[in-house]
PDB file of C-alpha atoms in Angstrom:
ATOM      1  CA  UNK A   1     -50.564  71.695  59.027  1.00  0.00           C
ATOM      2  CA  UNK A   2     -47.195  73.317  59.775  1.00  0.00           C
ATOM      3  CA  UNK A   3     -44.268  74.291  57.575  1.00  0.00           C
ATOM      4  CA  UNK A   4     -41.336  71.891  57.487  1.00  0.00           C
ATOM      5  CA  UNK A   5     -38.346  70.915  55.440  1.00  0.00           C
ATOM      6  CA  UNK A   6     -38.871  68.915  52.266  1.00  0.00           C
ATOM      7  CA  UNK A   7     -37.720  65.636  53.751  1.00  0.00           C
ATOM      8  CA  UNK A   8     -38.310  64.753  57.376  1.00  0.00           C
ATOM      9  CA  UNK A   9     -37.550  62.053  59.924  1.00  0.00           C
ATOM     10  CA  UNK A  10     -35.944  59.011  58.263  1.00  0.00           C
ATOM     11  CA  UNK A  11     -36.568  60.517  54.866  1.00  0.00           C
ATOM     12  CA  UNK A  12     -34.000  63.132  55.745  1.00  0.00           C
ATOM     13  CA  UNK A  13     -31.420  60.352  55.791  1.00  0.00           C
ATOM     14  CA  UNK A  14     -32.259  59.142  52.323  1.00  0.00           C
ATOM     15  CA  UNK A  15     -30.193  61.663  50.434  1.00  0.00           C
ATOM     16  CA  UNK A  16     -27.005  61.647  52.515  1.00  0.00           C
ATOM     17  CA  UNK A  17     -25.393  59.505  55.177  1.00  0.00           C
ATOM     18  CA  UNK A  18     -25.565  61.455  58.450  1.00  0.00           C
ATOM     19  CA  UNK A  19     -22.518  62.258  60.542  1.00  0.00           C
ATOM     20  CA  UNK A  20     -23.670  60.789  63.835  1.00  0.00           C
ATOM     21  CA  UNK A  21     -22.424  62.441  67.035  1.00  0.00           C
ATOM     22  CA  UNK A  22     -21.856  59.757  69.663  1.00  0.00           C
ATOM     23  CA  UNK A  23     -23.051  59.694  73.285  1.00  0.00           C
ATOM     24  CA  UNK A  24     -22.276  56.685  75.494  1.00  0.00           C
ATOM     25  CA  UNK A  25     -24.355  56.480  78.667  1.00  0.00           C
ATOM     26  CA  UNK A  26     -23.971  54.186  81.663  1.00  0.00           C
ATOM     27  CA  UNK A  27     -27.506  53.095  82.569  1.00  0.00           C
ATOM     28  CA  UNK A  28     -29.308  51.138  85.275  1.00  0.00           C
ATOM     29  CA  UNK A  29     -32.938  49.980  85.342  1.00  0.00           C
ATOM     30  CA  UNK A  30     -33.628  51.942  88.540  1.00  0.00           C
ATOM     31  CA  UNK A  31     -32.075  55.222  87.349  1.00  0.00           C
ATOM     32  CA  UNK A  32     -32.857  57.905  84.764  1.00  0.00           C
ATOM     33  CA  UNK A  33     -30.366  58.682  82.011  1.00  0.00           C
ATOM     34  CA  UNK A  34     -30.330  61.973  80.128  1.00  0.00           C
ATOM     35  CA  UNK A  35     -29.238  62.546  76.545  1.00  0.00           C
ATOM     36  CA  UNK A  36     -29.576  65.094  73.787  1.00  0.00           C
ATOM     37  CA  UNK A  37     -31.185  64.349  70.429  1.00  0.00           C
ATOM     38  CA  UNK A  38     -31.385  66.359  67.231  1.00  0.00           C
ATOM     39  CA  UNK A  39     -34.377  68.682  67.020  1.00  0.00           C
ATOM     40  CA  UNK A  40     -34.783  68.575  63.233  1.00  0.00           C
ATOM     41  CA  UNK A  41     -32.982  65.374  62.255  1.00  0.00           C
ATOM     42  CA  UNK A  42     -33.094  61.676  63.064  1.00  0.00           C
ATOM     43  CA  UNK A  43     -31.180  60.300  66.043  1.00  0.00           C
ATOM     44  CA  UNK A  44     -30.259  56.687  66.738  1.00  0.00           C
ATOM     45  CA  UNK A  45     -30.572  54.811  70.048  1.00  0.00           C
ATOM     46  CA  UNK A  46     -29.147  51.370  70.797  1.00  0.00           C
ATOM     47  CA  UNK A  47     -28.559  49.252  73.896  1.00  0.00           C
ATOM     48  CA  UNK A  48     -25.157  47.582  74.039  1.00  0.00           C
ATOM     49  CA  UNK A  49     -25.537  43.795  73.886  1.00  0.00           C
ATOM     50  CA  UNK A  50     -29.340  43.747  73.716  1.00  0.00           C
ATOM     51  CA  UNK A  51     -32.133  44.440  71.262  1.00  0.00           C
ATOM     52  CA  UNK A  52     -34.768  47.075  71.966  1.00  0.00           C
ATOM     53  CA  UNK A  53     -38.150  45.345  71.908  1.00  0.00           C
ATOM     54  CA  UNK A  54     -40.469  48.190  72.925  1.00  0.00           C
ATOM     55  CA  UNK A  55     -40.571  51.928  73.551  1.00  0.00           C
ATOM     56  CA  UNK A  56     -43.298  53.689  75.497  1.00  0.00           C
ATOM     57  CA  UNK A  57     -43.921  57.047  77.090  1.00  0.00           C
ATOM     58  CA  UNK A  58     -44.489  60.246  75.118  1.00  0.00           C
ATOM     59  CA  UNK A  59     -44.357  58.435  71.773  1.00  0.00           C
ATOM     60  CA  UNK A  60     -46.277  59.732  68.755  1.00  0.00           C
ATOM     61  CA  UNK A  61     -48.830  57.350  67.227  1.00  0.00           C
ATOM     62  CA  UNK A  62     -52.116  57.731  65.334  1.00  0.00           C
ATOM     63  CA  UNK A  63     -53.942  57.048  68.615  1.00  0.00           C
ATOM     64  CA  UNK A  64     -51.567  59.344  70.555  1.00  0.00           C
ATOM     65  CA  UNK A  65     -51.143  62.499  68.429  1.00  0.00           C
ATOM     66  CA  UNK A  66     -49.870  64.397  71.480  1.00  0.00           C
ATOM     67  CA  UNK A  67     -46.770  62.195  71.621  1.00  0.00           C
ATOM     68  CA  UNK A  68     -43.548  64.213  71.493  1.00  0.00           C
ATOM     69  CA  UNK A  69     -41.294  61.603  69.878  1.00  0.00           C
ATOM     70  CA  UNK A  70     -41.617  59.707  66.602  1.00  0.00           C
ATOM     71  CA  UNK A  71     -40.014  56.262  66.787  1.00  0.00           C
ATOM     72  CA  UNK A  72     -39.037  53.912  63.949  1.00  0.00           C
ATOM     73  CA  UNK A  73     -37.737  50.522  65.159  1.00  0.00           C
ATOM     74  CA  UNK A  74     -35.260  48.446  63.187  1.00  0.00           C
ATOM     75  CA  UNK A  75     -36.153  44.868  64.040  1.00  0.00           C
ATOM     76  CA  UNK A  76     -33.050  43.499  62.299  1.00  0.00           C
ATOM     77  CA  UNK A  77     -30.552  45.436  64.420  1.00  0.00           C
ATOM     78  CA  UNK A  78     -32.581  45.947  67.594  1.00  0.00           C
ATOM     79  CA  UNK A  79     -32.028  49.698  67.401  1.00  0.00           C
ATOM     80  CA  UNK A  80     -34.504  52.557  67.109  1.00  0.00           C
ATOM     81  CA  UNK A  81     -34.450  55.811  65.144  1.00  0.00           C
ATOM     82  CA  UNK A  82     -36.188  58.798  66.708  1.00  0.00           C
ATOM     83  CA  UNK A  83     -37.146  62.364  65.879  1.00  0.00           C
ATOM     84  CA  UNK A  84     -39.144  64.959  67.843  1.00  0.00           C
ATOM     85  CA  UNK A  85     -42.722  65.333  66.632  1.00  0.00           C
ATOM     86  CA  UNK A  86     -44.532  68.596  65.992  1.00  0.00           C
ATOM     87  CA  UNK A  87     -45.634  68.532  69.652  1.00  0.00           C
ATOM     88  CA  UNK A  88     -42.076  68.622  71.015  1.00  0.00           C
ATOM     89  CA  UNK A  89     -40.549  71.873  72.239  1.00  0.00           C
ATOM     90  CA  UNK A  90     -36.858  72.777  71.843  1.00  0.00           C
ATOM     91  CA  UNK A  91     -35.029  72.244  75.121  1.00  0.00           C
ATOM     92  CA  UNK A  92     -37.963  70.477  76.826  1.00  0.00           C
ATOM     93  CA  UNK A  93     -36.993  66.917  77.852  1.00  0.00           C
ATOM     94  CA  UNK A  94     -39.046  64.035  76.460  1.00  0.00           C
ATOM     95  CA  UNK A  95     -39.630  61.133  78.857  1.00  0.00           C
ATOM     96  CA  UNK A  96     -39.539  57.634  77.347  1.00  0.00           C
ATOM     97  CA  UNK A  97     -38.927  54.079  78.511  1.00  0.00           C
ATOM     98  CA  UNK A  98     -36.748  51.743  76.447  1.00  0.00           C
ATOM     99  CA  UNK A  99     -37.370  48.038  77.009  1.00  0.00           C
ATOM    100  CA  UNK A 100     -35.111  45.096  76.177  1.00  0.00           C
ATOM    101  CA  UNK A 101     -35.667  41.456  77.055  1.00  0.00           C
ATOM    102  CA  UNK A 102     -33.493  42.007  80.134  1.00  0.00           C
ATOM    103  CA  UNK A 103     -34.464  45.402  81.569  1.00  0.00           C
ATOM    104  CA  UNK A 104     -36.336  48.669  81.067  1.00  0.00           C
ATOM    105  CA  UNK A 105     -34.483  51.986  81.079  1.00  0.00           C
ATOM    106  CA  UNK A 106     -35.830  55.474  81.711  1.00  0.00           C
ATOM    107  CA  UNK A 107     -34.560  58.180  79.362  1.00  0.00           C
ATOM    108  CA  UNK A 108     -34.949  61.946  79.303  1.00  0.00           C
ATOM    109  CA  UNK A 109     -34.199  63.104  75.757  1.00  0.00           C
ATOM    110  CA  UNK A 110     -33.695  66.832  75.195  1.00  0.00           C
ATOM    111  CA  UNK A 111     -34.247  68.074  71.615  1.00  0.00           C
ATOM    112  CA  UNK A 112     -31.697  70.704  70.619  1.00  0.00           C
ATOM    113  CA  UNK A 113     -30.634  72.179  67.301  1.00  0.00           C
ATOM    114  CA  UNK A 114     -27.686  69.869  66.575  1.00  0.00           C
ATOM    115  CA  UNK A 115     -26.959  67.301  63.832  1.00  0.00           C
ATOM    116  CA  UNK A 116     -27.983  63.652  64.146  1.00  0.00           C
ATOM    117  CA  UNK A 117     -26.987  61.943  67.389  1.00  0.00           C
ATOM    118  CA  UNK A 118     -26.243  58.325  68.305  1.00  0.00           C
ATOM    119  CA  UNK A 119     -27.060  57.361  71.901  1.00  0.00           C
ATOM    120  CA  UNK A 120     -25.567  54.071  73.140  1.00  0.00           C
ATOM    121  CA  UNK A 121     -26.878  52.718  76.440  1.00  0.00           C
ATOM    122  CA  UNK A 122     -24.420  50.559  78.379  1.00  0.00           C
ATOM    123  CA  UNK A 123     -25.721  48.470  81.287  1.00  0.00           C
ATOM    124  CA  UNK A 124     -22.577  46.871  82.720  1.00  0.00           C
ATOM    125  CA  UNK A 125     -24.500  44.570  85.049  1.00  0.00           C
ATOM    126  CA  UNK A 126     -26.645  43.180  82.220  1.00  0.00           C
ATOM    127  CA  UNK A 127     -23.610  42.819  79.937  1.00  0.00           C
ATOM    128  CA  UNK A 128     -21.719  40.907  82.624  1.00  0.00           C
ATOM    129  CA  UNK A 129     -24.504  38.318  82.710  1.00  0.00           C
ATOM    130  CA  UNK A 130     -24.292  37.609  78.974  1.00  0.00           C
ATOM    131  CA  UNK A 131     -22.686  34.299  77.964  1.00  0.00           C
ATOM    132  CA  UNK A 132     -19.292  34.660  76.317  1.00  0.00           C
ATOM    133  CA  UNK A 133     -20.669  33.337  73.040  1.00  0.00           C
ATOM    134  CA  UNK A 134     -23.373  35.974  72.839  1.00  0.00           C
ATOM    135  CA  UNK A 135     -23.074  37.994  69.655  1.00  0.00           C
ATOM    136  CA  UNK A 136     -23.113  41.770  69.826  1.00  0.00           C
ATOM    137  CA  UNK A 137     -25.741  43.726  67.980  1.00  0.00           C
ATOM    138  CA  UNK A 138     -24.401  44.809  64.605  1.00  0.00           C
ATOM    139  CA  UNK A 139     -23.032  48.361  65.008  1.00  0.00           C
ATOM    140  CA  UNK A 140     -23.700  49.383  61.420  1.00  0.00           C
ATOM    141  CA  UNK A 141     -27.023  47.990  60.202  1.00  0.00           C
ATOM    142  CA  UNK A 142     -27.974  48.384  56.574  1.00  0.00           C
ATOM    143  CA  UNK A 143     -31.510  49.460  57.460  1.00  0.00           C
ATOM    144  CA  UNK A 144     -31.013  53.092  56.450  1.00  0.00           C
ATOM    145  CA  UNK A 145     -29.305  52.005  53.253  1.00  0.00           C
ATOM    146  CA  UNK A 146     -32.323  49.882  52.348  1.00  0.00           C
ATOM    147  CA  UNK A 147     -34.677  52.794  52.963  1.00  0.00           C
ATOM    148  CA  UNK A 148     -32.441  55.107  50.956  1.00  0.00           C
ATOM    149  CA  UNK A 149     -32.404  52.672  48.036  1.00  0.00           C
ATOM    150  CA  UNK A 150     -36.189  52.363  48.108  1.00  0.00           C
ATOM    151  CA  UNK A 151     -36.607  56.140  48.002  1.00  0.00           C
ATOM    152  CA  UNK A 152     -34.164  56.374  45.094  1.00  0.00           C
ATOM    153  CA  UNK A 153     -36.188  53.769  43.194  1.00  0.00           C
ATOM    154  CA  UNK A 154     -39.414  55.664  43.921  1.00  0.00           C
ATOM    155  CA  UNK A 155     -37.993  58.931  42.636  1.00  0.00           C
ATOM    156  CA  UNK A 156     -36.596  57.327  39.479  1.00  0.00           C
ATOM    157  CA  UNK A 157     -38.521  56.132  36.439  1.00  0.00           C
ATOM    158  CA  UNK A 158     -35.910  53.483  35.653  1.00  0.00           C
ATOM    159  CA  UNK A 159     -36.668  49.868  36.708  1.00  0.00           C
ATOM    160  CA  UNK A 160     -34.399  48.374  39.370  1.00  0.00           C
ATOM    161  CA  UNK A 161     -33.497  44.700  39.878  1.00  0.00           C
ATOM    162  CA  UNK A 162     -35.032  43.204  42.995  1.00  0.00           C
ATOM    163  CA  UNK A 163     -37.934  45.677  43.037  1.00  0.00           C
ATOM    164  CA  UNK A 164     -41.449  44.984  41.778  1.00  0.00           C
ATOM    165  CA  UNK A 165     -43.269  48.048  40.409  1.00  0.00           C
ATOM    166  CA  UNK A 166     -47.049  48.140  39.964  1.00  0.00           C
ATOM    167  CA  UNK A 167     -49.162  50.896  38.400  1.00  0.00           C
ATOM    168  CA  UNK A 168     -52.122  51.717  40.647  1.00  0.00           C
ATOM    169  CA  UNK A 169     -53.989  54.815  39.465  1.00  0.00           C
ATOM    170  CA  UNK A 170     -56.680  55.180  42.135  1.00  0.00           C
ATOM    171  CA  UNK A 171     -57.869  57.943  44.497  1.00  0.00           C
ATOM    172  CA  UNK A 172     -57.182  57.633  48.224  1.00  0.00           C
ATOM    173  CA  UNK A 173     -59.118  59.430  50.948  1.00  0.00           C
ATOM    174  CA  UNK A 174     -57.070  62.070  52.761  1.00  0.00           C
ATOM    175  CA  UNK A 175     -58.469  65.545  53.551  1.00  0.00           C
ATOM    176  CA  UNK A 176     -61.474  67.454  52.272  1.00  0.00           C
ATOM    177  CA  UNK A 177     -59.127  70.154  50.948  1.00  0.00           C
ATOM    178  CA  UNK A 178     -56.949  67.724  48.984  1.00  0.00           C
ATOM    179  CA  UNK A 179     -57.174  65.209  46.169  1.00  0.00           C
ATOM    180  CA  UNK A 180     -54.814  62.302  46.892  1.00  0.00           C
ATOM    181  CA  UNK A 181     -54.100  59.883  44.058  1.00  0.00           C
ATOM    182  CA  UNK A 182     -51.928  56.760  44.320  1.00  0.00           C
ATOM    183  CA  UNK A 183     -49.849  56.507  41.162  1.00  0.00           C
ATOM    184  CA  UNK A 184     -47.483  53.586  41.636  1.00  0.00           C
ATOM    185  CA  UNK A 185     -46.273  51.012  44.148  1.00  0.00           C
ATOM    186  CA  UNK A 186     -42.797  49.556  44.458  1.00  0.00           C
ATOM    187  CA  UNK A 187     -41.865  46.650  46.725  1.00  0.00           C
ATOM    188  CA  UNK A 188     -38.954  44.427  47.634  1.00  0.00           C
ATOM    189  CA  UNK A 189     -38.600  41.726  50.279  1.00  0.00           C
ATOM    190  CA  UNK A 190     -38.638  44.102  53.220  1.00  0.00           C
ATOM    191  CA  UNK A 191     -40.107  47.447  52.176  1.00  0.00           C
ATOM    192  CA  UNK A 192     -43.137  48.721  50.279  1.00  0.00           C
ATOM    193  CA  UNK A 193     -43.095  52.178  48.725  1.00  0.00           C
ATOM    194  CA  UNK A 194     -45.822  54.237  47.079  1.00  0.00           C
ATOM    195  CA  UNK A 195     -45.943  57.380  44.954  1.00  0.00           C
ATOM    196  CA  UNK A 196     -48.903  59.738  45.337  1.00  0.00           C
ATOM    197  CA  UNK A 197     -50.043  62.916  43.607  1.00  0.00           C
ATOM    198  CA  UNK A 198     -51.539  65.433  46.049  1.00  0.00           C
ATOM    199  CA  UNK A 199     -53.525  68.410  44.710  1.00  0.00           C
ATOM    200  CA  UNK A 200     -54.779  71.373  46.715  1.00  0.00           C
ATOM    201  CA  UNK A 201     -58.445  71.619  45.688  1.00  0.00           C
ATOM    202  CA  UNK A 202     -59.290  74.342  48.192  1.00  0.00           C
ATOM    203  CA  UNK A 203     -59.369  78.084  47.577  1.00  0.00           C
ATOM    204  CA  UNK A 204     -56.609  78.748  50.123  1.00  0.00           C
ATOM    205  CA  UNK A 205     -52.870  78.023  50.156  1.00  0.00           C
ATOM    206  CA  UNK A 206     -51.949  74.670  51.711  1.00  0.00           C
ATOM    207  CA  UNK A 207     -48.890  73.992  53.871  1.00  0.00           C
ATOM    208  CA  UNK A 208     -47.868  70.357  54.237  1.00  0.00           C
ATOM    209  CA  UNK A 209     -45.980  68.662  57.034  1.00  0.00           C
ATOM    210  CA  UNK A 210     -44.472  65.231  56.315  1.00  0.00           C
ATOM    211  CA  UNK A 211     -45.381  64.113  59.843  1.00  0.00           C
ATOM    212  CA  UNK A 212     -49.053  64.135  58.829  1.00  0.00           C
ATOM    213  CA  UNK A 213     -48.361  61.144  56.584  1.00  0.00           C
ATOM    214  CA  UNK A 214     -46.747  58.983  59.261  1.00  0.00           C
ATOM    215  CA  UNK A 215     -48.785  55.987  60.348  1.00  0.00           C
ATOM    216  CA  UNK A 216     -48.118  52.535  61.755  1.00  0.00           C
ATOM    217  CA  UNK A 217     -45.315  50.904  59.794  1.00  0.00           C
ATOM    218  CA  UNK A 218     -44.242  54.059  57.940  1.00  0.00           C
ATOM    219  CA  UNK A 219     -40.461  54.537  58.109  1.00  0.00           C
ATOM    220  CA  UNK A 220     -39.929  57.380  55.631  1.00  0.00           C
ATOM    221  CA  UNK A 221     -41.904  60.179  53.990  1.00  0.00           C
ATOM    222  CA  UNK A 222     -40.873  62.631  51.295  1.00  0.00           C
ATOM    223  CA  UNK A 223     -42.867  65.593  49.983  1.00  0.00           C
ATOM    224  CA  UNK A 224     -41.491  67.457  46.959  1.00  0.00           C
ATOM    225  CA  UNK A 225     -43.282  70.758  47.703  1.00  0.00           C
ATOM    226  CA  UNK A 226     -44.545  71.594  51.183  1.00  0.00           C
ATOM    227  CA  UNK A 227     -46.496  74.721  50.138  1.00  0.00           C
ATOM    228  CA  UNK A 228     -49.213  74.524  47.497  1.00  0.00           C
ATOM    229  CA  UNK A 229     -51.281  77.266  45.925  1.00  0.00           C
ATOM    230  CA  UNK A 230     -54.921  76.462  44.994  1.00  0.00           C
ATOM    231  CA  UNK A 231     -55.018  73.781  42.261  1.00  0.00           C
ATOM    232  CA  UNK A 232     -51.269  73.173  42.606  1.00  0.00           C
ATOM    233  CA  UNK A 233     -49.966  69.598  42.960  1.00  0.00           C
ATOM    234  CA  UNK A 234     -46.973  67.811  44.431  1.00  0.00           C
ATOM    235  CA  UNK A 235     -45.682  64.271  44.701  1.00  0.00           C
ATOM    236  CA  UNK A 236     -45.589  62.419  48.014  1.00  0.00           C
ATOM    237  CA  UNK A 237     -43.398  59.362  48.618  1.00  0.00           C
ATOM    238  CA  UNK A 238     -44.232  56.969  51.466  1.00  0.00           C
ATOM    239  CA  UNK A 239     -42.126  53.964  52.505  1.00  0.00           C
ATOM    240  CA  UNK A 240     -43.459  51.273  54.845  1.00  0.00           C
ATOM    241  CA  UNK A 241     -41.898  48.256  56.479  1.00  0.00           C
ATOM    242  CA  UNK A 242     -43.557  45.044  55.306  1.00  0.00           C
ATOM    243  CA  UNK A 243     -44.828  43.059  58.268  1.00  0.00           C
ATOM    244  CA  UNK A 244     -46.458  39.660  58.238  1.00  0.00           C
ATOM    245  CA  UNK A 245     -46.349  39.384  54.454  1.00  0.00           C
TER     246      UNK A 245
END
């Protein structure tokens, strides 16, 4: 476990709207494009005129903990949101492949200590083949707003219209050194959130990293306190995208 800021990855966007710095790249399927991404914040990647359907390469996943990039797709907009994982090194390029239904693009993403970045990939050849009636991907999806609203509901005791809250009150297996207790669940049509109490039951101080709570479908994590003394507790908020429900 490594020290980190209180809110990480998409959760870092839940309290404020980021000021995205914009990079527009001309890309081709047979060439490699390079871009910078934020080291400690979320960056956004989109392909002009096409939806991203898959990302592979050095991507973090439960079955690939050595992956250098955490990826959260937004199926509604066809964009992805990315952040370097704990395995990434500042200044060391991360190699990924971004796939649309028309082509696959090779990207080298260099994490540097800058604010959130937006990377727009523009394939002029692919765009020229689109029918005139083709609709462009929405430039300003409400995905982050939905996640932000869910986190605000989780951190508030007040009921919110359109959200279903359920008291749970059951232990959940986590680590031998911790007691993890699910307190409450909140859901709407697209997202499911949960509130947990985490207690350090070991005799040593515990340092938490929000990335340890990311799993398939998780789009945001918030930890109130990232350093716990023995017998000290904190709340953990986890937001997932509902799929196939």
